[in-house]
Coordinates of C-alpha atoms and ligand atoms in Angstrom, one line a residue:
M1 CA -0.1 0.0 0.0
I2 CA 1.5 3.3 -1.2
M3 CA 1.9 5.9 1.8
F4 CA 2.0 9.8 1.4
E5 CA 3.3 12.4 3.8
K6 CA 0.4 14.9 3.2
L7 CA -1.9 13.6 0.7
N8 CA -5.3 12.1 1.1
L9 CA -5.7 9.2 -1.2
P10 CA -9.2 8.5 -2.6
K11 CA -11.0 5.7 -0.7
E12 CA -12.0 4.1 -3.9
G13 CA -10.5 3.6 -7.4
E14 CA -8.2 1.3 -9.3
L15 CA -4.8 1.7 -10.7
I16 CA -3.9 2.4 -14.4
S17 CA -1.1 0.1 -15.7
F18 CA 1.3 0.1 -18.6
N19 CA 2.0 -2.7 -21.1
N20 CA 4.5 -2.0 -23.8
G21 CA 3.9 1.8 -23.5
I22 CA 0.1 1.2 -23.8
A23 CA -2.0 2.4 -20.9
Q24 CA -4.4 -0.3 -19.4
V25 CA -7.3 1.9 -18.0
P26 CA -9.9 0.3 -15.6
N27 CA -13.3 1.7 -15.3
Y28 CA -12.8 3.5 -12.0
P29 CA -9.2 4.9 -12.2
I30 CA -7.5 7.1 -9.6
V31 CA -6.1 10.1 -11.5
P32 CA -3.9 12.6 -9.8
F33 CA -4.5 16.4 -10.6
I34 CA -2.4 19.4 -10.1
R35 CA -4.9 22.3 -9.8
G36 CA -2.0 24.8 -11.1
D37 CA -1.1 28.4 -9.9
G38 CA -2.7 31.6 -11.0
T39 CA -5.7 30.9 -13.2
G40 CA -5.4 27.3 -12.1
V41 CA -8.0 28.2 -9.4
D42 CA -10.4 29.1 -12.1
I43 CA -9.8 26.7 -14.9
W44 CA -9.3 23.5 -12.9
P45 CA -12.8 23.3 -11.2
A46 CA -14.4 24.2 -14.5
T47 CA -12.4 21.4 -16.2
Q48 CA -13.3 18.8 -13.5
K49 CA -16.9 19.5 -13.8
V50 CA -17.0 19.3 -17.7
I51 CA -15.1 15.9 -17.5
D52 CA -17.2 14.5 -14.8
A53 CA -20.4 15.4 -16.4
A54 CA -19.3 13.9 -19.9
I55 CA -18.4 10.5 -18.3
L56 CA -21.7 10.5 -16.5
K57 CA -23.7 11.3 -19.6
G58 CA -21.6 9.0 -21.7
Y59 CA -21.3 5.9 -19.4
G60 CA -23.7 6.5 -16.4
K61 CA -22.3 4.6 -13.5
D62 CA -20.1 2.2 -15.6
K63 CA -17.0 4.6 -15.5
K64 CA -15.9 7.2 -13.2
I65 CA -12.6 9.1 -12.4
N66 CA -11.5 9.2 -8.8
W67 CA -9.8 12.5 -8.6
F68 CA -6.7 12.6 -6.4
K69 CA -5.3 16.0 -5.4
V70 CA -1.7 16.5 -5.5
Y71 CA 0.4 19.6 -5.3
A72 CA 3.1 21.4 -7.4
G73 CA 4.2 25.0 -7.9
D74 CA 3.2 27.8 -5.3
E75 CA 0.3 25.8 -3.8
A76 CA 2.8 22.9 -3.0
C77 CA 5.1 25.5 -1.3
E78 CA 2.1 26.5 0.9
V79 CA 1.6 22.9 2.0
Y80 CA 5.2 21.5 2.0
G81 CA 7.3 24.7 2.8
T82 CA 9.3 27.3 1.0
Y83 CA 10.9 26.1 -2.3
N84 CA 9.3 22.8 -2.2
Y85 CA 7.8 23.2 -5.6
L86 CA 7.6 19.6 -6.6
P87 CA 7.1 17.4 -3.4
K88 CA 8.2 13.8 -3.3
D89 CA 4.5 13.0 -2.5
T90 CA 3.6 14.4 -5.9
I91 CA 6.4 12.5 -7.9
D92 CA 5.5 9.3 -5.9
A93 CA 1.7 9.7 -6.7
I94 CA 2.3 10.2 -10.6
K95 CA 4.7 7.5 -10.8
H96 CA 2.2 5.0 -9.0
F97 CA -1.0 6.1 -10.8
G98 CA 0.6 6.6 -14.2
V99 CA -1.6 9.4 -15.5
A100 CA -2.2 12.8 -14.3
I101 CA -3.5 16.2 -15.6
K102 CA -2.4 19.6 -14.5
G103 CA -3.2 23.3 -14.8
P104 CA -0.4 26.0 -15.4
L105 CA 2.5 26.2 -13.0
T106 CA 4.6 29.4 -12.2
T107 CA 8.1 29.2 -13.1
P108 CA 10.0 29.0 -9.9
V109 CA 12.3 31.9 -9.1
G110 CA 14.5 30.0 -6.5
G111 CA 15.1 26.5 -5.4
G112 CA 17.1 25.0 -8.1
I113 CA 14.3 23.9 -10.6
R114 CA 14.6 25.7 -14.0
S115 CA 11.0 24.9 -15.0
L116 CA 8.6 22.5 -13.2
N117 CA 7.1 21.4 -16.5
V118 CA 10.7 20.5 -17.8
A119 CA 11.3 18.7 -14.6
L120 CA 8.1 16.6 -14.8
R121 CA 8.9 15.6 -18.3
Q122 CA 12.4 14.5 -17.3
I123 CA 11.4 12.7 -14.2
F124 CA 8.8 10.5 -16.1
D125 CA 10.6 10.4 -19.3
L126 CA 7.7 11.9 -21.0
Y127 CA 9.3 12.0 -24.3
S128 CA 6.6 13.0 -26.6
C129 CA 4.7 16.3 -26.3
V130 CA 1.4 16.1 -28.2
R131 CA -0.3 19.2 -29.4
P132 CA -3.4 18.9 -31.5
C133 CA -4.6 21.9 -33.4
R134 CA -8.0 21.9 -34.8
Y135 CA -10.7 24.5 -35.4
Y136 CA -13.9 25.0 -33.5
S137 CA -16.5 26.5 -35.7
G138 CA -17.0 30.2 -34.8
T139 CA -13.8 30.8 -33.1
P140 CA -12.3 34.1 -34.2
S141 CA -9.2 33.4 -36.4
P142 CA -6.9 35.6 -38.4
H143 CA -7.2 33.1 -41.1
K144 CA -9.9 32.8 -44.0
K145 CA -10.3 29.0 -43.8
P146 CA -9.0 27.9 -40.4
E147 CA -11.4 24.9 -40.5
D148 CA -8.9 23.5 -43.0
L149 CA -6.2 22.9 -40.4
D150 CA -6.5 19.8 -38.3
I151 CA -3.1 18.7 -37.3
I152 CA -1.4 17.1 -34.2
V153 CA 2.0 18.1 -33.5
Y154 CA 4.4 15.5 -32.0
R155 CA 7.2 17.4 -30.4
E156 CA 10.2 15.5 -29.0
N157 CA 10.5 16.4 -25.4
T158 CA 13.8 15.2 -24.1
E159 CA 16.7 16.1 -26.6
D160 CA 17.7 19.0 -28.7
I161 CA 19.0 22.5 -27.7
Y162 CA 16.2 22.4 -25.0
M163 CA 18.1 20.0 -22.8
G164 CA 19.7 23.3 -21.7
I165 CA 23.5 22.1 -22.1
E166 CA 24.8 25.5 -22.6
W167 CA 27.7 27.9 -21.6
E168 CA 27.5 31.6 -21.2
A169 CA 29.9 33.7 -23.4
N170 CA 33.1 34.5 -21.6
D171 CA 32.4 31.8 -18.9
P172 CA 35.8 30.3 -18.5
N173 CA 34.3 26.7 -19.4
C174 CA 33.0 28.1 -22.3
V175 CA 36.2 29.7 -23.4
E176 CA 38.0 26.3 -22.7
L177 CA 35.4 24.4 -24.9
I178 CA 35.7 26.9 -27.8
N179 CA 39.6 26.8 -27.6
F180 CA 39.2 22.9 -27.6
L181 CA 36.9 23.0 -30.6
N182 CA 39.0 25.5 -32.6
N183 CA 42.3 24.1 -32.0
S184 CA 41.9 20.5 -31.8
L185 CA 38.4 19.1 -33.0
I186 CA 37.6 21.3 -35.9
P187 CA 41.2 21.2 -37.6
K188 CA 40.7 17.4 -37.6
S189 CA 37.6 17.3 -39.9
E190 CA 38.2 18.0 -43.6
K191 CA 34.8 19.5 -43.9
L192 CA 35.0 22.0 -40.9
K193 CA 38.8 22.7 -41.3
N194 CA 38.5 26.4 -42.0
K195 CA 35.8 27.2 -39.5
L196 CA 36.4 29.2 -36.5
I197 CA 34.0 29.8 -33.4
S198 CA 34.4 33.3 -32.0
E199 CA 36.0 33.4 -28.7
S200 CA 33.3 35.6 -27.3
A201 CA 30.5 33.3 -28.3
G202 CA 28.0 31.4 -26.0
I203 CA 27.7 27.6 -26.9
G204 CA 24.7 25.5 -26.7
I205 CA 24.8 21.6 -27.5
K206 CA 22.1 19.9 -29.6
P207 CA 22.0 16.3 -29.1
I208 CA 19.7 14.2 -31.3
S209 CA 19.8 10.4 -30.8
K210 CA 18.5 7.5 -32.8
K211 CA 16.8 5.9 -29.8
G212 CA 15.2 9.4 -28.8
S213 CA 14.1 10.1 -32.4
Q214 CA 12.6 6.6 -33.1
R215 CA 10.8 6.0 -29.9
H216 CA 9.1 9.6 -30.5
I217 CA 8.4 9.0 -34.3
K218 CA 7.0 5.6 -33.2
K219 CA 4.5 7.2 -31.0
A220 CA 3.4 9.4 -33.9
I221 CA 3.1 6.6 -36.4
E222 CA 1.1 4.6 -33.7
H223 CA -1.4 7.5 -33.5
A224 CA -1.7 7.6 -37.2
K225 CA -2.7 4.1 -37.3
R226 CA -5.7 5.0 -35.2
L227 CA -6.8 7.8 -37.7
T228 CA -8.8 7.2 -41.0
G229 CA -8.5 8.3 -44.6
D230 CA -6.1 10.9 -45.6
K231 CA -5.4 11.6 -42.0
R232 CA -3.3 8.4 -41.9
H233 CA -0.2 10.6 -42.6
V234 CA 2.9 11.3 -40.7
T235 CA 5.3 14.3 -41.8
L236 CA 8.7 14.3 -40.4
V237 CA 9.6 18.0 -40.1
H238 CA 13.4 18.8 -39.7
K239 CA 16.0 21.3 -40.9
G240 CA 18.2 18.5 -42.2
N241 CA 19.3 20.4 -45.2
I242 CA 21.5 22.5 -42.8
M243 CA 21.9 20.4 -39.6
K244 CA 22.5 17.1 -41.3
Y245 CA 23.7 14.9 -38.3
T246 CA 20.9 16.0 -36.0
E247 CA 17.9 17.0 -37.9
G248 CA 18.8 15.3 -41.0
A249 CA 19.4 12.2 -38.9
F250 CA 16.0 12.6 -37.4
R251 CA 14.5 12.3 -40.8
D252 CA 16.6 9.3 -41.9
W253 CA 16.0 7.5 -38.5
G254 CA 12.2 8.3 -39.1
Y255 CA 12.1 6.6 -42.6
E256 CA 14.2 3.7 -41.2
L257 CA 11.7 3.2 -38.6
A258 CA 8.6 3.4 -40.9
I259 CA 10.3 0.9 -43.2
N260 CA 11.7 -1.6 -40.7
E261 CA 9.1 -1.5 -37.9
F262 CA 5.9 -0.6 -39.7
R263 CA 6.4 -2.1 -43.2
N264 CA 2.8 -3.4 -43.1
D265 CA 1.3 -0.1 -42.3
C266 CA 3.5 2.6 -43.9
I267 CA 4.4 3.8 -47.3
T268 CA 6.9 6.5 -48.0
E269 CA 6.3 9.5 -50.2
R270 CA 8.6 8.1 -52.7
E271 CA 7.0 4.7 -52.8
S272 CA 3.6 6.2 -53.2
W273 CA 4.9 8.4 -56.0
I274 CA 6.1 5.3 -57.9
L275 CA 2.9 3.4 -57.4
E276 CA 0.7 6.3 -58.5
N277 CA 2.8 6.6 -61.6
I278 CA 2.3 2.8 -62.4
E279 CA -1.3 3.1 -61.8
K280 CA -1.6 6.2 -64.1
N281 CA -0.1 3.7 -66.6
N282 CA 3.2 5.6 -66.6
Q283 CA 5.0 2.4 -66.8
I284 CA 8.4 2.7 -65.0
T285 CA 10.6 0.3 -66.8
I286 CA 14.4 -0.5 -66.2
E287 CA 15.4 1.0 -69.6
N288 CA 13.3 4.2 -70.1
N289 CA 11.0 6.8 -68.8
A290 CA 13.7 8.1 -66.6
K291 CA 12.0 11.4 -66.8
L292 CA 9.4 10.1 -64.3
I293 CA 12.0 10.2 -61.5
E294 CA 12.2 13.9 -61.1
P295 CA 12.3 17.0 -63.2
G296 CA 15.8 17.6 -64.5
F297 CA 16.7 13.9 -64.4
E298 CA 17.1 13.7 -68.1
K299 CA 20.2 15.6 -67.9
L300 CA 21.9 13.2 -65.7
T301 CA 24.4 10.6 -67.0
T302 CA 23.5 7.1 -68.4
S303 CA 25.0 5.2 -65.4
K304 CA 23.1 7.4 -63.0
Q305 CA 19.8 6.7 -65.0
K306 CA 20.4 3.0 -64.7
F307 CA 21.1 3.4 -61.1
I308 CA 17.9 5.2 -60.3
C309 CA 15.8 3.0 -62.3
E310 CA 17.3 0.0 -60.7
E311 CA 16.5 1.6 -57.3
I312 CA 12.9 1.9 -58.4
K313 CA 12.8 -1.9 -59.4
E314 CA 14.2 -2.7 -56.0
V315 CA 11.5 -0.4 -54.3
I316 CA 8.7 -2.2 -56.2
L317 CA 10.1 -5.6 -55.5
S318 CA 10.5 -4.8 -51.8
I319 CA 6.9 -3.8 -51.3
S320 CA 4.9 -5.7 -53.7
E321 CA 3.8 -8.3 -51.2
T322 CA 2.7 -5.9 -48.5
H323 CA 1.6 -3.1 -50.6
G324 CA 0.1 -4.8 -53.6
S325 CA -3.7 -5.2 -54.5
N326 CA -4.2 -1.5 -53.6
N327 CA -3.3 -2.0 -50.0
W328 CA -0.9 0.9 -50.3
K329 CA -3.8 3.3 -50.5
K330 CA -5.0 2.6 -47.0
M331 CA -1.5 2.9 -45.6
I332 CA 0.1 5.7 -43.5
L333 CA 1.8 8.0 -45.7
V334 CA 5.2 9.0 -44.2
D335 CA 6.9 12.0 -45.9
D336 CA 9.1 14.8 -44.7
R337 CA 9.3 18.6 -45.0
I338 CA 11.9 21.2 -44.3
A339 CA 10.9 23.0 -41.1
D340 CA 10.7 26.6 -42.6
S341 CA 8.4 25.3 -45.5
I342 CA 6.0 23.7 -43.1
F343 CA 5.2 27.1 -41.6
Q344 CA 4.1 28.0 -45.0
Q345 CA 2.3 24.8 -45.8
I346 CA 0.1 24.8 -42.8
Q347 CA -1.2 28.3 -43.9
T348 CA -1.4 27.6 -47.6
R349 CA -2.1 24.0 -47.7
P350 CA -3.3 23.0 -44.3
Q351 CA -5.7 20.3 -45.5
E352 CA -2.5 18.2 -46.6
Y353 CA -1.4 17.6 -43.1
S354 CA -2.3 15.5 -40.3
I355 CA 0.6 14.4 -37.7
I356 CA 3.7 16.4 -37.8
A357 CA 6.5 14.7 -36.0
T358 CA 9.3 16.8 -35.2
L359 CA 12.2 17.8 -32.8
N360 CA 11.9 20.0 -29.8
L361 CA 12.6 23.5 -30.9
N362 CA 10.7 23.1 -34.3
G363 CA 7.7 21.7 -32.4
D364 CA 7.6 24.6 -29.9
Y365 CA 7.4 27.1 -32.8
I366 CA 5.0 25.1 -35.0
S367 CA 2.5 24.3 -32.3
D368 CA 2.2 27.9 -31.3
A369 CA 2.0 29.0 -35.0
A370 CA -0.7 26.2 -35.7
A371 CA -2.6 27.2 -32.5
A372 CA -2.7 30.8 -33.5
I373 CA -4.5 29.8 -36.9
V374 CA -7.2 28.0 -35.1
G375 CA -7.9 30.6 -32.3
G376 CA -5.0 31.1 -30.0
L377 CA -3.4 29.4 -26.9
G378 CA -6.6 29.6 -24.9
M379 CA -7.9 26.7 -27.1
A380 CA -4.7 24.6 -27.4
P381 CA -4.4 21.6 -25.3
G382 CA -1.2 19.5 -24.7
A383 CA -0.1 16.1 -23.4
N384 CA 3.3 14.7 -22.5
I385 CA 3.5 11.0 -23.1
G386 CA 6.2 8.3 -22.2
D387 CA 6.0 4.6 -21.8
N388 CA 5.1 4.5 -18.3
A389 CA 3.2 7.8 -17.6
A390 CA 1.4 10.5 -19.2
I391 CA 0.5 14.1 -17.9
F392 CA -2.0 16.1 -19.8
E393 CA -1.9 19.9 -19.4
A394 CA -2.9 23.4 -20.4
T395 CA -0.3 24.9 -22.8
H396 CA -0.6 28.6 -21.6
G397 CA 0.8 30.0 -18.4
T398 CA -0.8 31.0 -15.1
A399 CA -1.9 34.4 -16.5
P400 CA -1.6 36.0 -13.1
K401 CA -3.5 39.2 -13.8
H402 CA -6.5 37.2 -14.5
A403 CA -6.2 34.7 -11.4
G404 CA -9.3 34.3 -9.2
L405 CA -11.4 36.5 -11.3
N406 CA -13.5 33.6 -12.8
R407 CA -12.9 35.2 -16.4
I408 CA -10.2 33.1 -18.0
N409 CA -10.8 30.7 -20.9
P410 CA -10.8 27.1 -19.5
G411 CA -10.7 25.6 -22.9
S412 CA -7.1 24.6 -23.1
L413 CA -7.3 22.5 -19.9
I414 CA -10.7 21.0 -20.8
L415 CA -9.4 20.1 -24.2
S416 CA -6.3 18.4 -22.5
G417 CA -9.1 16.5 -20.6
V418 CA -10.5 15.6 -23.9
M419 CA -7.1 14.0 -24.9
M420 CA -6.9 12.2 -21.6
L421 CA -10.3 10.6 -22.3
E422 CA -9.3 9.6 -25.7
Y423 CA -5.9 8.2 -24.3
F424 CA -8.3 6.1 -22.0
G425 CA -10.4 5.1 -25.0
W426 CA -13.2 6.7 -23.4
N427 CA -14.3 8.5 -26.7
K428 CA -18.0 8.7 -26.0
A429 CA -17.2 11.2 -23.2
A430 CA -14.5 12.8 -25.3
N431 CA -16.8 13.5 -28.1
L432 CA -19.7 15.0 -25.9
I433 CA -17.1 17.6 -24.7
T434 CA -15.8 18.2 -28.2
R435 CA -19.3 18.7 -29.4
G436 CA -20.3 20.8 -26.4
I437 CA -17.4 23.2 -27.1
S438 CA -18.1 23.4 -30.7
K439 CA -21.8 24.3 -30.0
A440 CA -21.0 26.8 -27.4
I441 CA -18.6 28.5 -29.6
E442 CA -21.0 28.4 -32.5
D443 CA -23.6 30.1 -30.4
K444 CA -21.2 32.7 -29.2
K445 CA -21.1 31.5 -25.6
V446 CA -17.5 32.2 -25.0
T447 CA -15.0 33.8 -22.5
Y448 CA -13.6 37.3 -22.8
D449 CA -10.7 36.4 -24.9
L450 CA -12.8 34.9 -27.7
A451 CA -15.6 37.4 -27.2
R452 CA -13.4 40.5 -27.8
L453 CA -12.4 39.0 -31.2
M454 CA -15.8 38.3 -32.5
E455 CA -17.6 40.4 -35.0
P456 CA -20.1 41.7 -34.1
K457 CA -18.9 41.9 -30.4
V458 CA -20.6 39.7 -27.9
N459 CA -20.9 39.6 -24.1
A460 CA -18.4 37.3 -22.5
L461 CA -19.2 34.4 -20.2
S462 CA -17.3 33.8 -17.0
C463 CA -15.0 30.7 -16.9
S464 CA -17.6 28.7 -14.8
D465 CA -20.3 29.8 -17.1
F466 CA -18.5 28.7 -20.1
A467 CA -18.1 25.3 -18.5
D468 CA -21.9 25.0 -17.9
A469 CA -22.5 26.2 -21.4
I470 CA -20.5 23.2 -22.8
I471 CA -22.2 20.9 -20.3
S472 CA -25.8 22.1 -21.6
Y473 CA -24.9 20.7 -25.0
F474 CA -24.3 17.1 -23.8
Ligands
NAP1 P1 0.6 33.3 -19.9 O1 0.4 33.0 -18.4 O2 0.5 32.2 -20.8 O3 -0.3 34.5 -20.2 C1 -0.1 35.5 -21.1 C2 -1.4 36.1 -21.8 O4 -1.9 34.9 -22.5 C3 -2.4 36.3 -20.8 O5 -2.2 37.7 -20.2 C4 -3.7 36.2 -21.6 O6 -3.7 37.3 -22.6 C5 -3.3 35.0 -22.4 N1 -3.9 33.8 -21.8 C6 -3.3 33.0 -21.0 N2 -3.9 31.9 -20.6 C7 -5.2 32.2 -21.2 C8 -6.4 31.4 -21.2 N3 -6.8 30.3 -20.5 N4 -7.4 31.9 -21.9 C9 -7.1 33.0 -22.7 N5 -6.2 33.7 -22.7 C10 -5.1 33.3 -22.1 O7 2.2 33.8 -20.0 P2 3.1 34.5 -19.1 O8 2.4 35.6 -18.5 O9 4.3 34.8 -19.9 O10 3.5 33.6 -17.9 C11 3.0 33.7 -16.6 C12 3.6 32.3 -15.8 O11 3.2 31.2 -16.3 C13 5.2 32.4 -15.8 O12 5.6 32.0 -14.4 C14 5.5 31.3 -16.8 O13 6.7 30.8 -16.6 C15 4.3 30.4 -16.6 N6 4.1 29.4 -17.6 C16 3.7 28.2 -17.3 C17 3.4 27.4 -18.4 C18 2.9 26.0 -18.0 O14 2.6 25.6 -16.8 N7 2.7 25.1 -18.9 C19 3.4 27.7 -19.6 C20 3.9 29.0 -20.0 C21 4.2 30.0 -18.9 P3 -4.6 38.6 -22.3 O15 -4.3 39.1 -20.9 O16 -4.2 39.5 -23.4 O17 -6.1 38.2 -22.4

């Protein structure tokens, strides 16, 4: 029996367990929640009310969440003492019960923790940050057709420049590192030989590993397997044209995974292009039709032509068994895009994308840009998922100036609750909430942040009234 210093364990409820990274959810799970700082006092009660009402409506007494209050952030310091932003009780509770949901947390100004959110991700190895961005009809948006965007950003959570391995300019360790690179490592490389890092530079390290990339991309592909039609599509987003051994490697490892581990489920963009051309009767033969390969190809040498045609033959032979009889049309398309182009593409051709699997920094930018298209951060949910735990969270901060005023938009945390219900497989309840939010927004029953953008202007609902409006559409 697990014991806590200051927590009151619910009297009833069951444990969520994990099997090969998949959560096994009983009908009456215990779920720890962190209310959150600042506007957490407003949005958490609203969220809990909506989730409970949806489960009751969807499943009657057959399912129920037994909420377990745990502490982090300022609230934890009040209960556990100064600088105790993330008490052992909270860590033990999430470790034991596996799935938690949290409101926003103040970034501590002392106590040795850089960010509570980052700490939670690291402690539980929550390596994929998942951020869906879809449009709810009626939400004010700067775009003409925001409804065309319906994507899920998978942002790698544990590697990249975000690991925070960096040295400040002129710090003696930084100077030592630069000297070592300039005088020893760089001259050894034929490619880097003439490059020199300025002595006054700051340095950050960007580690990207095969293991870290593939376990993350695997989660994205597994998600795509649960989707239908054109949405069975994973785009690897990277800046591999410039950062070849980090971002470029991420792309290569992604394709390798898709081909080696998901051969029966995935088709790469190149393979799909070849099959499409065959279907259109553009017979690709070994000897001719080289122009089909790519524009400008005809200028290449004969030996190159042969090589590429042989490659096509190889591709066809390698997939004929798994992808034949039109099977390929139902498969998950895995392609890749350069990071800067995806910012254009989600605006100009949003309907062509579904799951964006990317590295940490790219994912940070892309998810915020996508959230802006569909109505801003107030409506953007998030989840951090690993193999043994998952934490669902609002993506915005504590918005202290609105705290306790019952006016802030609880949409982000409520939608994080929807993600959690989907993760449980409790789709009936998740769909009720999604529909409730859509209807409330369509009927212009919204909080101040959306109300002020609507034309003509509408009167804003309070945070709790917005929650009640959502429930009224169940
Ligand atoms: P913020 O709390 O996200 O607030 C910035 C502005 O965003 C707010 O003033 C508000 O704009 C809008 N906003 C935030 N939440 C909203 C919601 N639920 N509905 C509608 N609009 C919302 O960012 P911050 O002021 O930079 O950060 C405050 C604290 O939060 C800091 O300690 C920061 O470190 C922390 N933080 C925590 C997390 C997290 O826990 N995940 C994330 C980011 C920041 P208007 O006033 O214009 O309406």
